[in-house]
Structures are given as structure tokens and as C-alpha cells.
Amino acid sequence: MRTLFSIALGVIAAIGGFVDIGDLVFNAQAGASVGYPALWALPVGVLGIMVFAEMSGRIVAVAKKPNFVLVKERYGPRLSTFTLVASLVLNVLTLGAELGGLGFVLDYFLDVSVSFFVLVAVIGVAAAIYFLPFGGLERVFGYLGLALFVYLAASIKLDPDWGEIGRGFVPESHGAAVYWYFVVGLIAAALMPYEIYFYSSGAVEEGWDERDMSVNRANAFVGFGIGGVIAASILIASTQVLKPEGISPESVGTAALVAQVPYGELGLVLALVGILFAVGGATVDTAFSAAYNLAQHQGWKWGKRFRLLDEPRFTLSLAGFLLAGFAIAQSGVDPIELTEYAVIFSIPVLPLTYLPILLVGNDAAVMGRFVNGPLARVLGWGYFGLICVLAVAAPVLFVWTNGGS
Amino acid sequence: MARRCLAVAVVAAAVTFAGCGGPMQPDELKRSIETLESSAAEGALLANGVARDRTKATFARVHARDLGETVDHEAEKLHDASAEGRVALRKAAAVDLAGRIAEALGQIQTAPDSTSEGRSAEATLTRLGDRAGRLAEGL
């Protein structure tokens, strides 16, 4: 029972990773454009993040090393610095998009101005980070983001063709480049670097040791599984509502409208509340991920488990990243487009993120009896190969299909 | 060597940008009209929520405004683009259509809590969405 209630880290990492502002709209676009045939991509991506999250959590429990410390140890100074810079650029861009997204969602409730609510959002997130303990952040943003289960209810209420949905989970070959753009995007969205950096550093924050292996597995499999179910529900509900009408979603409001169709105002409000806390969770994920990576690369003291005022460099960098994200959001750039670019151009960096986890997970000298078993090795190297293919395919498909249009 | 590289880069840039600024092509116009069709359809869905009192007024107003901005932006792009022959005729029709869609979305924006305005806007936007679909055919 304790294990089940302690999955908040996995939930916030999954909610913030799978249903951030860009993924919300991307899942809706996949449903509106391709429909059920894209569904099989989601469990492929979800299984990948489960494998690597469990592995990185196990590494933390045994070796007490989060992912970016592994990056620094396993790569030379140039490559680890390159990985750091790439991750920071992508994190800050994504952070800007998430804050912009929060501004839009709050404006749907109160209709003042998006710019004003971006300011409200950054103050709110900063206050939450300062006043709440790490576990509190996980529980508030993770569990309140579960209001997005309204999409699962909507999918069922809209009385879909379950046979077609089932067939959608079976991979099919399609010639259309747009189909493969969405398939690659859906798989890659589940494997975004900041999810794994946040998860592994979060495991250190939680103080996991060898007694927490079941907690790690619960977080990785149940937490990310929940994120996958929500992502699939958004795609299915969008297929039912948007595709028949020829609606191409370009904003988070369209995604929210999908929940309104079967459930009226209640569905709309639940969707907006879920989106608010999911995107808020993504904001927390990306801000912490950036600050963790910098601190771990530089060898600074870091973490919410200490008083923030006792670690000024970590705290200042966290504040700096939030401010940088705020500046990007206030520039008026479309947050959806910004995350699409951030996602597509983060994919070539994915192999650098995941390789150290695999190398250390397979290292019996470090992991002892908790070293990767045969299944983890096969899945780990299989997914690493897939990630390398995605690293090449994603930017090409993005350009070829003009961003999926 | 550096001068040769610069010359190659200039030629490549010239070739790349030679296609820009020319008359609008049928596929470009089709994409613009499809954006109008999508906005009209989404506006009709939003108006349906207003007509049946199944939405939040602030959401309806803000979302109608966002859709209106998308339509206005598309209308501006269409107006500014040059076109020839059949494409020019359809482009003019698309600009007119965009204006009508924006006007109907404005109804929702002005009165997001009026069921009668919602019904009227829904009917208009559905009709305009169908017209956009027919306009895009054959391009």
C-alpha cells in the first residue's frame, strides 16, 4: 500500500513529460490527422521510458548517482559539456513554452491577458518551488494533473469503435510521410531527456536506497503507465471529435474543447484544471532538470532536500532558468510551435542522454547483484538502437512534412 | 578557397530564394483554405457549446478570439499574396470567406453566454466551413 501511494515521482515525471503543453496538442493533432493507426507508437515510447526510468532509479538506489553525474563520468569534458549545453538550451526553450501555456490556460478561466497570466504563472511556480517540499511538489502537480483522466472517460462516453482502436495498437506500414512524422514524434515525446534527468535526480531527493527497488519499479511502471494511458486517451478522444469535422488543433483550447463535447462545462473545466497542473508539473520538471544538470556537471551542492538558501548557486541557477523561460514566454512566441521545435531538435541528443544509464546499468562492478538482467539488457540496447534511428529520422521528417502539415 | 566557398554559398542562396515571392501556387492556397475550413469547423463546435449552454463563457470568448486571430492572419496572408488565373479567383473568394468566418466568430466573442447567438453562429460557421471545403476541392 505504501508503495502504491509513493508513486508520485513517477506520476509527476510522466504527467510533466507526456502531457506538457506541446504533447497535449501533438497528441490531439495525431488523433485529428492520422487517427487510431498512430496508437501503437504510444506503448512503444512508454515501454522505453519505463525501461530507462527503472534502470536510472536502480542506479541511484545502488550507486547514489543521478543521470548527469553518469554523463560527466562516462564522457570526456567536451562531450559532457556539449550534452549539458544542449540539455540546457532545450530545457529553457521548453520552460518558456510551458510558462506560455500556463498563461493561456489561466486566461481561459479569467480572460484578462495571456502576458499577465504568464507573470502570475512564474510567480506561482516559484512560490510552489520555494515553499513546498519536494514530495509536496510531486503530489500537488502530479495528482491534480490526473484530472486529465476526463479524456479517458470522454473516449468511452463517445462510444468508439473498439475494434478499430484495438487495430490501432497493431503496427501497420503506411506510405504517408505525415503518418511517420506523428509516429516518430509520439515515440520520441515519451523519451524526452528532461523526464529522465528529473526522475533520477528526484530519486536522490527521495533518498532511495536498495530497500526501495519496489518503489522504483512502481514509480517507473505505474507512474509512466498512467501518463501513457492519458496520452492515448487524448489521441482517441481527438480522433472521435476532431477528425470527422476536419479540425486541425493548433492550440490547447482545441484539446480542452474535446472534453467539452461529451461532458459539457464539467468536462471542459476538468480538462483545463488537468492541463493547468500537468503543464505546471512540466514547468517544475524542466526548471529542476536544468538546475540539476548544471549543478551536477559543476559539482555544486544541489537539491530541494536541503534549504535552498544553503545552496546559493543551485538556487540562483533555478531562479535564472525560470526568468529565462519567463522572458521567452513574454516574447509572445507561440508555445505550441516552440515545444514542437524543442522536441524535434532534442531528439538527436537523446542517445547522449540514455547511453550512460545503459553502460552503468550493465556494469556489475558498480551495480553488484542489481546489475541489469538479460531482459533489461535486451530491452535497453534495443531501445538505444531505436533512439539512434529516431535521432536521424525526426528532423528529416519534420522538414519533409513541414511540421506535420 | 574562401572566395570560392563564398561564391558557392551566394549561388546556392540565390537558387534557394529564387522561388520566393512568386505567384501563389494551388497547393499553398489549398493549405490556407484548409486552415479556414478547420477554424470554421472548430468555431461551429464552440458555438454548439454556447447554443446548448454547455461551456464556460470566458473560455468561449477567449477561444473565439484566438480562432478569429488565426482567420484574420490567414486573410492577411492571402490578401498580400499575388496569384494568377484560376488561383487568383479562388484566392479572392477565400479572402471574402475569411471575413465572413471572422464575423461569425465575433458573434461568439461578443455574446459567449447567449444561446440564440450561439445557434446563429453555429449555423453560419457550419455553412461557411462547407463552402471552404468546396473551394479547396480541385486545387
Coordinates of C-alpha atoms in Angstrom, one line a residue:
Chain A
M1 CA 0.0 0.0 0.0
R2 CA 2.8 2.4 0.9
T3 CA 4.5 1.5 -2.4
L4 CA 1.3 2.4 -4.3
F5 CA 1.0 5.8 -2.6
S6 CA 4.6 6.6 -3.2
I7 CA 4.4 6.7 -7.0
A8 CA 4.1 10.5 -7.0
L9 CA 7.6 10.9 -8.5
G10 CA 6.7 8.7 -11.4
V11 CA 3.4 10.4 -11.9
I12 CA 4.7 13.9 -12.0
A13 CA 7.6 12.9 -14.3
A14 CA 5.1 11.2 -16.6
I15 CA 2.4 13.8 -16.5
G16 CA 5.0 16.6 -17.0
G17 CA 6.7 14.6 -19.7
F18 CA 3.9 13.1 -21.7
V19 CA 1.3 15.8 -21.4
D20 CA 3.2 19.0 -21.4
I21 CA 1.8 21.9 -23.5
G22 CA 3.3 20.6 -26.7
D23 CA 2.5 16.9 -26.3
L24 CA -1.1 17.8 -25.4
V25 CA -1.6 19.5 -28.7
F26 CA 0.6 17.0 -30.6
N27 CA -1.5 14.0 -29.3
A28 CA -4.6 15.9 -30.4
Q29 CA -3.0 16.6 -33.8
A30 CA -2.1 12.9 -34.2
G31 CA -5.7 12.0 -33.5
A32 CA -7.1 14.6 -35.8
S33 CA -4.7 13.9 -38.6
V34 CA -3.8 10.2 -38.5
G35 CA -6.4 8.8 -36.0
Y36 CA -6.2 5.3 -34.4
P37 CA -3.5 3.9 -36.7
A38 CA -0.9 6.0 -34.7
L39 CA -1.9 4.5 -31.3
W40 CA 0.8 1.7 -31.4
A41 CA 3.5 4.4 -31.2
L42 CA 2.4 5.3 -27.6
P43 CA 3.1 1.9 -25.8
V44 CA 6.4 1.7 -27.8
G45 CA 7.5 5.0 -26.3
V46 CA 6.0 4.3 -22.9
L47 CA 7.8 1.0 -22.5
G48 CA 11.1 2.7 -23.5
I49 CA 10.8 5.3 -20.8
M50 CA 9.8 2.7 -18.3
V51 CA 12.9 0.6 -19.0
F52 CA 15.3 3.6 -18.7
A53 CA 13.5 5.2 -15.7
E54 CA 13.6 1.9 -13.8
M55 CA 17.3 1.5 -14.7
S56 CA 18.2 5.0 -13.6
G57 CA 16.2 4.7 -10.4
R58 CA 18.1 1.4 -9.6
I59 CA 21.4 3.1 -10.3
V60 CA 20.5 5.9 -7.9
A61 CA 19.5 3.4 -5.2
V62 CA 22.7 1.4 -5.5
A63 CA 25.4 3.9 -6.7
K64 CA 23.7 7.2 -5.4
K65 CA 24.4 8.8 -8.8
P66 CA 21.8 10.7 -10.8
N67 CA 21.9 10.7 -14.6
F68 CA 24.0 13.8 -15.2
V69 CA 26.7 12.6 -12.9
L70 CA 26.9 9.5 -15.1
V71 CA 27.1 11.7 -18.2
K72 CA 30.1 13.6 -16.7
E73 CA 31.8 10.4 -15.6
R74 CA 31.4 8.4 -18.8
Y75 CA 32.0 11.2 -21.3
G76 CA 35.1 13.4 -21.6
P77 CA 34.9 17.0 -20.6
R78 CA 34.0 18.2 -24.2
L79 CA 31.2 15.7 -24.8
S80 CA 29.7 16.2 -21.3
T81 CA 29.8 20.0 -21.7
F82 CA 28.2 19.6 -25.1
T83 CA 25.5 17.4 -23.6
L84 CA 25.0 20.0 -20.8
V85 CA 24.7 22.9 -23.2
A86 CA 22.2 21.0 -25.5
S87 CA 20.1 20.0 -22.5
L88 CA 20.1 23.5 -21.0
V89 CA 19.1 25.1 -24.3
L90 CA 16.2 22.7 -24.8
N91 CA 15.1 22.8 -21.2
V92 CA 14.9 26.6 -21.3
L93 CA 13.0 26.7 -24.6
T94 CA 10.6 24.1 -23.2
L95 CA 10.3 26.0 -19.9
G96 CA 9.4 29.2 -21.9
A97 CA 6.7 27.2 -23.8
E98 CA 5.3 25.7 -20.6
L99 CA 5.0 29.1 -18.9
G100 CA 3.4 30.5 -22.1
G101 CA 1.0 27.5 -22.0
L102 CA 0.1 28.3 -18.3
G103 CA -0.7 31.9 -19.3
F104 CA -3.1 30.6 -22.0
V105 CA -4.9 28.2 -19.7
L106 CA -5.3 30.8 -16.9
D107 CA -6.7 33.2 -19.5
Y108 CA -9.4 30.7 -20.4
F109 CA -10.7 30.9 -16.9
L110 CA -10.4 34.7 -16.3
D111 CA -9.9 36.5 -19.7
V112 CA -7.5 39.2 -18.6
S113 CA -4.4 38.8 -20.8
V114 CA -2.0 36.0 -21.5
S115 CA 1.0 38.1 -20.7
F116 CA -0.4 38.9 -17.2
F117 CA -1.0 35.3 -16.5
V118 CA 2.4 34.3 -17.6
L119 CA 3.7 36.6 -14.9
V120 CA 1.2 35.0 -12.4
A121 CA 2.3 31.6 -13.5
V122 CA 6.0 32.2 -13.0
I123 CA 5.4 33.7 -9.5
G124 CA 3.1 30.8 -8.7
V125 CA 5.6 28.2 -9.8
A126 CA 8.5 29.9 -8.0
A127 CA 6.4 30.1 -4.8
A128 CA 5.5 26.5 -5.0
I129 CA 9.1 25.5 -5.5
Y130 CA 10.2 27.7 -2.6
F131 CA 7.5 26.8 0.0
L132 CA 6.6 23.1 -0.8
P133 CA 8.9 20.2 0.0
F134 CA 9.9 18.0 -3.0
G135 CA 7.3 15.4 -2.1
G136 CA 4.7 18.2 -1.9
L137 CA 5.5 19.4 -5.4
E138 CA 5.2 15.8 -6.7
R139 CA 1.9 15.3 -5.1
V140 CA 0.3 18.7 -6.0
F141 CA 1.2 18.8 -9.6
G142 CA 1.2 15.0 -10.2
Y143 CA -2.0 14.1 -8.6
L144 CA -4.0 17.2 -9.7
G145 CA -2.8 16.6 -13.2
L146 CA -4.7 13.3 -13.0
A147 CA -7.9 15.4 -13.7
L148 CA -6.8 14.6 -17.3
F149 CA -8.4 11.2 -16.8
V150 CA -11.5 13.1 -18.1
Y151 CA -10.1 12.3 -21.6
L152 CA -10.3 8.5 -20.8
A153 CA -13.9 9.0 -19.6
A154 CA -14.6 11.1 -22.8
S155 CA -13.2 8.4 -25.0
I156 CA -15.5 5.8 -23.5
K157 CA -18.6 8.1 -23.4
L158 CA -18.2 8.9 -27.1
D159 CA -18.8 5.2 -27.9
P160 CA -15.9 4.5 -30.2
D161 CA -15.4 1.5 -32.5
W162 CA -13.3 -0.6 -30.1
G163 CA -12.3 -2.9 -32.9
E164 CA -10.7 0.0 -34.7
I165 CA -9.0 1.1 -31.6
G166 CA -7.6 -2.3 -31.0
R167 CA -6.3 -2.5 -34.6
G168 CA -4.6 0.9 -33.9
F169 CA -2.3 -0.8 -31.4
V170 CA -1.0 -3.2 -34.0
P171 CA 1.8 -1.6 -36.1
E172 CA 0.9 -1.1 -39.7
S173 CA 3.0 0.1 -42.6
H174 CA 1.9 3.4 -44.2
G175 CA 3.5 5.2 -47.1
A176 CA 2.5 8.7 -46.0
A177 CA 5.3 10.8 -44.5
V178 CA 2.9 12.6 -42.2
Y179 CA 1.9 9.3 -40.6
W180 CA 5.6 8.5 -39.8
Y181 CA 6.1 12.1 -38.6
F182 CA 3.4 11.6 -35.9
V183 CA 4.6 8.0 -35.1
V184 CA 8.2 9.2 -34.6
G185 CA 7.0 12.2 -32.6
L186 CA 4.8 10.2 -30.3
I187 CA 7.6 7.7 -29.5
A188 CA 10.1 10.5 -29.0
A189 CA 7.8 12.6 -26.8
A190 CA 7.8 9.8 -24.3
L191 CA 11.6 9.8 -24.1
M192 CA 12.3 13.5 -23.6
P193 CA 15.6 14.0 -21.8
Y194 CA 14.3 16.2 -19.0
E195 CA 11.9 13.4 -17.8
I196 CA 14.8 11.1 -17.1
Y197 CA 17.0 13.8 -15.6
F198 CA 14.2 14.8 -13.3
Y199 CA 13.3 11.2 -12.4
S200 CA 16.9 10.2 -11.5
S201 CA 17.6 13.4 -9.5
G202 CA 14.2 13.1 -7.9
A203 CA 15.2 9.6 -6.7
V204 CA 18.2 11.2 -5.0
E205 CA 15.9 13.8 -3.5
E206 CA 13.7 11.0 -2.2
G207 CA 16.7 9.3 -0.7
W208 CA 16.2 5.9 -2.4
D209 CA 18.4 3.0 -1.4
E210 CA 18.5 -0.7 -2.1
R211 CA 15.3 -1.2 0.0
D212 CA 13.4 1.0 -2.4
M213 CA 13.6 -1.2 -5.5
S214 CA 9.8 -2.0 -5.4
V215 CA 9.1 1.8 -5.0
N216 CA 11.3 2.5 -8.0
R217 CA 9.5 -0.2 -10.1
A218 CA 6.1 1.2 -9.0
N219 CA 7.1 4.7 -10.0
A220 CA 8.6 3.7 -13.3
F221 CA 5.8 1.2 -14.4
V222 CA 2.7 2.6 -12.8
G223 CA 3.6 6.3 -13.0
F224 CA 4.7 6.3 -16.6
G225 CA 1.9 3.9 -17.4
I226 CA -0.6 6.4 -16.2
G227 CA 1.0 9.0 -18.4
G228 CA 0.7 6.7 -21.4
V229 CA -3.0 6.0 -20.7
I230 CA -3.7 9.7 -20.6
A231 CA -1.8 10.4 -23.8
A232 CA -3.6 7.6 -25.6
S233 CA -7.0 8.9 -24.3
I234 CA -6.3 12.3 -25.7
L235 CA -5.5 10.8 -29.1
I236 CA -8.5 8.6 -29.1
A237 CA -10.9 11.3 -28.0
S238 CA -9.5 13.7 -30.6
T239 CA -9.9 11.1 -33.3
Q240 CA -13.6 10.9 -32.3
V241 CA -14.3 14.6 -32.0
L242 CA -11.9 16.4 -34.3
K243 CA -11.1 14.1 -37.2
P244 CA -14.7 13.8 -38.6
E245 CA -15.0 17.6 -38.6
G246 CA -11.7 18.2 -40.3
I247 CA -10.4 20.3 -37.3
S248 CA -6.7 20.7 -37.1
P249 CA -5.8 21.6 -33.5
E250 CA -3.3 24.4 -33.1
S251 CA -3.9 25.5 -29.5
V252 CA -4.5 24.0 -26.1
G253 CA -8.1 25.4 -26.3
T254 CA -8.9 22.9 -29.0
A255 CA -7.6 20.0 -26.8
A256 CA -9.9 21.3 -24.0
L257 CA -12.9 21.5 -26.4
V258 CA -12.6 17.8 -27.0
A259 CA -13.5 17.1 -23.3
Q260 CA -16.4 19.5 -23.5
V261 CA -18.2 17.6 -26.3
P262 CA -19.4 14.6 -24.2
Y263 CA -19.4 16.3 -20.8
G264 CA -20.2 19.9 -21.3
E265 CA -18.8 22.5 -18.9
L266 CA -17.8 20.0 -16.3
G267 CA -15.6 18.2 -18.9
L268 CA -14.1 21.4 -20.1
V269 CA -13.3 22.6 -16.5
L270 CA -11.7 19.2 -15.6
A271 CA -9.7 19.3 -18.8
L272 CA -8.5 22.8 -18.1
V273 CA -7.6 22.0 -14.5
G274 CA -5.8 18.9 -15.5
I275 CA -3.9 20.8 -18.2
L276 CA -3.0 23.5 -15.8
F277 CA -1.4 21.1 -13.3
A278 CA 0.1 18.9 -16.0
V279 CA 1.8 21.9 -17.6
G280 CA 2.6 23.2 -14.2
G281 CA 4.3 19.9 -13.5
A282 CA 6.2 20.1 -16.8
T283 CA 7.3 23.6 -15.7
V284 CA 8.7 22.2 -12.4
D285 CA 10.2 19.2 -14.3
T286 CA 12.1 21.3 -16.8
A287 CA 13.2 24.0 -14.4
F288 CA 14.6 21.5 -11.9
S289 CA 16.1 19.4 -14.7
A290 CA 18.1 22.4 -16.0
A291 CA 19.3 23.3 -12.5
Y292 CA 20.1 19.7 -11.5
N293 CA 22.1 19.2 -14.7
L294 CA 24.2 22.4 -14.3
A295 CA 24.8 21.7 -10.6
Q296 CA 25.8 18.1 -11.2
H297 CA 28.1 19.0 -14.1
Q298 CA 29.7 21.7 -12.0
G299 CA 29.9 19.6 -8.8
W300 CA 27.8 22.1 -6.8
K301 CA 25.6 21.2 -3.8
W302 CA 22.1 20.7 -5.2
G303 CA 18.5 19.6 -4.2
K304 CA 15.2 20.6 -2.6
R305 CA 16.1 18.3 0.3
F306 CA 18.4 21.0 1.6
R307 CA 17.4 24.5 2.4
L308 CA 17.5 26.5 -0.9
L309 CA 19.3 29.3 0.8
D310 CA 22.1 27.0 1.8
E311 CA 23.0 26.2 -1.8
P312 CA 23.0 29.6 -3.5
R313 CA 24.5 28.5 -6.8
F314 CA 21.8 25.9 -7.3
T315 CA 19.1 28.2 -6.2
L316 CA 20.3 31.1 -8.3
S317 CA 20.5 28.9 -11.4
L318 CA 17.0 27.6 -10.7
A319 CA 15.8 31.2 -10.5
G320 CA 17.8 32.2 -13.5
F321 CA 16.3 29.4 -15.6
L322 CA 12.8 30.4 -14.5
L323 CA 13.5 34.0 -15.5
A324 CA 14.9 33.0 -18.9
G325 CA 11.8 30.9 -19.5
F326 CA 9.6 33.9 -18.5
A327 CA 11.4 36.1 -20.9
I328 CA 10.9 33.7 -23.7
A329 CA 7.2 33.3 -22.8
Q330 CA 6.7 37.1 -22.7
S331 CA 8.2 37.5 -26.2
G332 CA 4.8 36.3 -27.5
V333 CA 6.2 33.3 -29.3
D334 CA 3.6 30.5 -29.9
P335 CA 4.2 28.0 -27.1
I336 CA 3.0 25.1 -29.2
E337 CA 5.3 25.8 -32.1
L338 CA 8.2 26.4 -29.6
T339 CA 7.8 23.0 -28.0
E340 CA 7.5 21.3 -31.3
Y341 CA 10.8 22.7 -32.4
A342 CA 12.3 21.9 -28.9
V343 CA 11.1 18.3 -29.1
I344 CA 12.2 17.7 -32.7
F345 CA 15.7 19.2 -32.1
S346 CA 16.2 17.5 -28.8
I347 CA 15.8 14.1 -30.4
P348 CA 19.3 14.0 -31.9
V349 CA 20.7 14.5 -28.4
L350 CA 18.7 11.6 -26.9
P351 CA 21.5 9.0 -27.5
L352 CA 23.8 11.0 -25.3
T353 CA 21.3 11.1 -22.5
Y354 CA 20.5 7.4 -22.4
L355 CA 23.8 5.7 -23.1
P356 CA 25.4 6.4 -19.7
I357 CA 22.4 4.8 -18.0
L358 CA 22.8 1.7 -20.1
L359 CA 26.5 1.4 -19.6
V360 CA 26.3 1.8 -15.8
G361 CA 23.2 -0.4 -15.6
N362 CA 25.2 -3.2 -17.3
D363 CA 28.3 -2.7 -15.1
A364 CA 28.4 -5.4 -12.5
A365 CA 31.3 -3.7 -10.7
V366 CA 29.1 -0.7 -9.9
M367 CA 25.7 -2.4 -9.6
G368 CA 26.6 -5.7 -7.9
R369 CA 23.6 -8.0 -7.6
F370 CA 21.3 -5.3 -9.0
V371 CA 23.1 -5.3 -12.4
N372 CA 20.8 -5.5 -15.5
G373 CA 19.4 -8.9 -16.1
P374 CA 19.0 -10.4 -19.6
L375 CA 15.6 -8.8 -20.2
A376 CA 16.8 -5.3 -19.2
R377 CA 19.9 -5.6 -21.4
V378 CA 18.0 -6.7 -24.4
L379 CA 15.3 -4.0 -24.0
G380 CA 17.9 -1.4 -23.1
W381 CA 20.1 -2.0 -26.1
G382 CA 17.0 -2.4 -28.3
Y383 CA 15.6 0.9 -27.3
F384 CA 19.0 2.6 -27.6
G385 CA 19.1 1.4 -31.2
L386 CA 15.6 2.8 -31.7
I387 CA 16.6 6.1 -30.2
C388 CA 19.6 6.4 -32.6
V389 CA 17.2 5.8 -35.5
L390 CA 14.8 8.4 -34.2
A391 CA 17.7 10.8 -33.8
V392 CA 18.1 10.8 -37.6
A393 CA 14.5 10.3 -38.7
A394 CA 12.8 13.0 -36.6
P395 CA 14.5 16.2 -38.0
V396 CA 14.2 14.8 -41.6
L397 CA 10.5 14.1 -41.2
F398 CA 9.9 17.4 -39.6
V399 CA 11.4 19.3 -42.6
W400 CA 9.9 16.9 -45.2
T401 CA 6.4 17.2 -43.9
N402 CA 6.7 20.9 -43.0
G403 CA 6.0 20.1 -39.4
G404 CA 3.3 17.5 -40.0
S405 CA 1.1 19.7 -42.3
Chain B
M1 CA 39.4 28.8 -51.4
A2 CA 37.4 31.0 -49.1
R3 CA 36.3 33.2 -52.0
R4 CA 35.2 30.1 -53.9
C5 CA 33.2 28.9 -51.0
L6 CA 31.5 32.3 -50.6
A7 CA 30.6 32.2 -54.3
V8 CA 29.1 28.8 -54.0
A9 CA 27.1 30.0 -50.9
V10 CA 25.8 33.0 -52.8
V11 CA 24.7 31.0 -55.8
A12 CA 23.0 28.4 -53.5
A13 CA 21.2 31.2 -51.7
A14 CA 20.1 32.7 -54.9
V15 CA 18.8 29.4 -56.2
T16 CA 17.0 28.7 -52.9
F17 CA 15.3 32.1 -52.7
A18 CA 14.5 32.3 -56.4
G19 CA 11.2 30.6 -55.8
C20 CA 10.1 33.0 -53.0
G21 CA 7.9 36.0 -53.8
G22 CA 6.4 34.4 -56.9
P23 CA 2.6 34.0 -57.5
M24 CA 0.7 31.8 -55.1
Q25 CA 0.6 28.1 -56.1
P26 CA -2.5 26.0 -55.9
D27 CA -1.2 23.8 -53.0
E28 CA -0.3 26.9 -50.9
L29 CA -3.8 28.3 -51.5
K30 CA -5.3 24.9 -50.6
R31 CA -3.4 24.9 -47.3
S32 CA -4.7 28.4 -46.5
I33 CA -8.3 27.4 -47.3
E34 CA -8.0 24.2 -45.2
T35 CA -6.9 26.4 -42.3
L36 CA -10.1 28.5 -42.8
E37 CA -12.2 25.3 -43.1
S38 CA -10.7 24.0 -39.8
S39 CA -11.2 27.3 -38.0
A40 CA -14.9 27.4 -39.2
A41 CA -15.5 23.8 -38.1
E42 CA -13.9 24.4 -34.7
G43 CA -15.9 27.7 -34.3
A44 CA -19.1 25.7 -35.1
L45 CA -18.2 23.2 -32.4
L46 CA -17.5 26.0 -29.9
A47 CA -20.8 27.8 -31.0
N48 CA -22.6 24.5 -30.4
G49 CA -21.4 24.6 -26.8
V50 CA -22.7 28.1 -26.4
A51 CA -26.0 27.3 -28.0
R52 CA -26.6 24.4 -25.6
D53 CA -25.2 26.3 -22.6
R54 CA -22.6 23.6 -22.1
T55 CA -19.5 25.8 -22.0
K56 CA -17.8 28.4 -19.9
A57 CA -18.4 31.9 -21.2
T58 CA -14.8 33.1 -20.6
F59 CA -13.5 30.1 -22.5
A60 CA -15.8 30.6 -25.4
R61 CA -14.9 34.3 -25.7
V62 CA -11.1 33.7 -25.4
H63 CA -11.1 30.7 -27.8
A64 CA -13.4 32.5 -30.3
R65 CA -10.9 35.4 -30.2
D66 CA -8.0 33.1 -30.8
L67 CA -9.7 31.4 -33.8
G68 CA -10.6 34.9 -35.1
E69 CA -7.0 35.9 -35.0
T70 CA -6.0 32.8 -36.9
V71 CA -8.6 33.6 -39.6
D72 CA -7.5 37.2 -39.8
H73 CA -3.9 36.2 -40.1
E74 CA -4.8 33.8 -42.9
A75 CA -6.8 36.5 -44.6
E76 CA -3.8 38.9 -44.5
K77 CA -1.5 36.3 -46.0
L78 CA -4.0 35.7 -48.8
H79 CA -4.5 39.4 -49.4
D80 CA -0.8 40.0 -49.6
A81 CA 0.0 37.1 -51.9
S82 CA 0.0 37.6 -55.7
A83 CA -1.8 35.0 -57.8
E84 CA -2.8 34.3 -61.4
G85 CA -5.7 32.9 -63.3
R86 CA -7.9 30.3 -61.5
V87 CA -5.8 30.6 -58.3
A88 CA -6.4 34.4 -58.2
L89 CA -10.2 33.9 -58.4
R90 CA -10.2 31.3 -55.7
K91 CA -7.9 33.5 -53.6
A92 CA -10.3 36.4 -53.7
A93 CA -13.2 34.1 -52.7
A94 CA -11.1 32.8 -49.8
V95 CA -10.4 36.3 -48.6
D96 CA -14.1 37.0 -48.6
L97 CA -14.8 33.7 -46.8
A98 CA -12.3 34.6 -44.2
G99 CA -14.0 37.9 -43.5
R100 CA -17.4 36.1 -43.0
I101 CA -15.9 33.4 -40.7
A102 CA -14.2 36.1 -38.6
E103 CA -17.5 38.0 -38.3
A104 CA -19.3 34.8 -37.2
L105 CA -16.6 34.1 -34.6
G106 CA -17.1 37.7 -33.5
Q107 CA -20.7 36.8 -32.6
I108 CA -19.4 34.2 -30.1
Q109 CA -16.8 36.6 -28.8
T110 CA -19.3 39.3 -28.2
A111 CA -22.0 37.2 -26.6
P112 CA -20.5 34.0 -25.3
D113 CA -23.4 33.4 -22.9
S114 CA -26.2 33.9 -25.5
T115 CA -27.8 30.6 -26.7
S116 CA -29.5 32.3 -29.6
E117 CA -26.3 33.9 -30.8
G118 CA -24.6 30.6 -30.4
R119 CA -27.2 28.8 -32.6
S120 CA -26.9 31.5 -35.2
A121 CA -23.1 31.4 -35.2
E122 CA -23.1 27.6 -35.4
A123 CA -25.4 27.6 -38.4
T124 CA -23.3 30.3 -40.2
L125 CA -20.0 28.7 -39.4
T126 CA -21.1 25.2 -40.5
R127 CA -22.3 26.7 -43.8
L128 CA -19.0 28.6 -44.2
G129 CA -16.9 25.6 -43.4
D130 CA -18.7 23.6 -46.1
R131 CA -18.1 26.4 -48.6
A132 CA -14.4 26.4 -47.7
G133 CA -14.3 22.7 -48.3
R134 CA -15.9 23.1 -51.8
L135 CA -13.5 26.0 -52.6
A136 CA -10.4 23.8 -51.7
E137 CA -11.6 21.0 -54.0
G138 CA -9.7 20.7 -57.2
L139 CA -6.8 22.7 -56.2

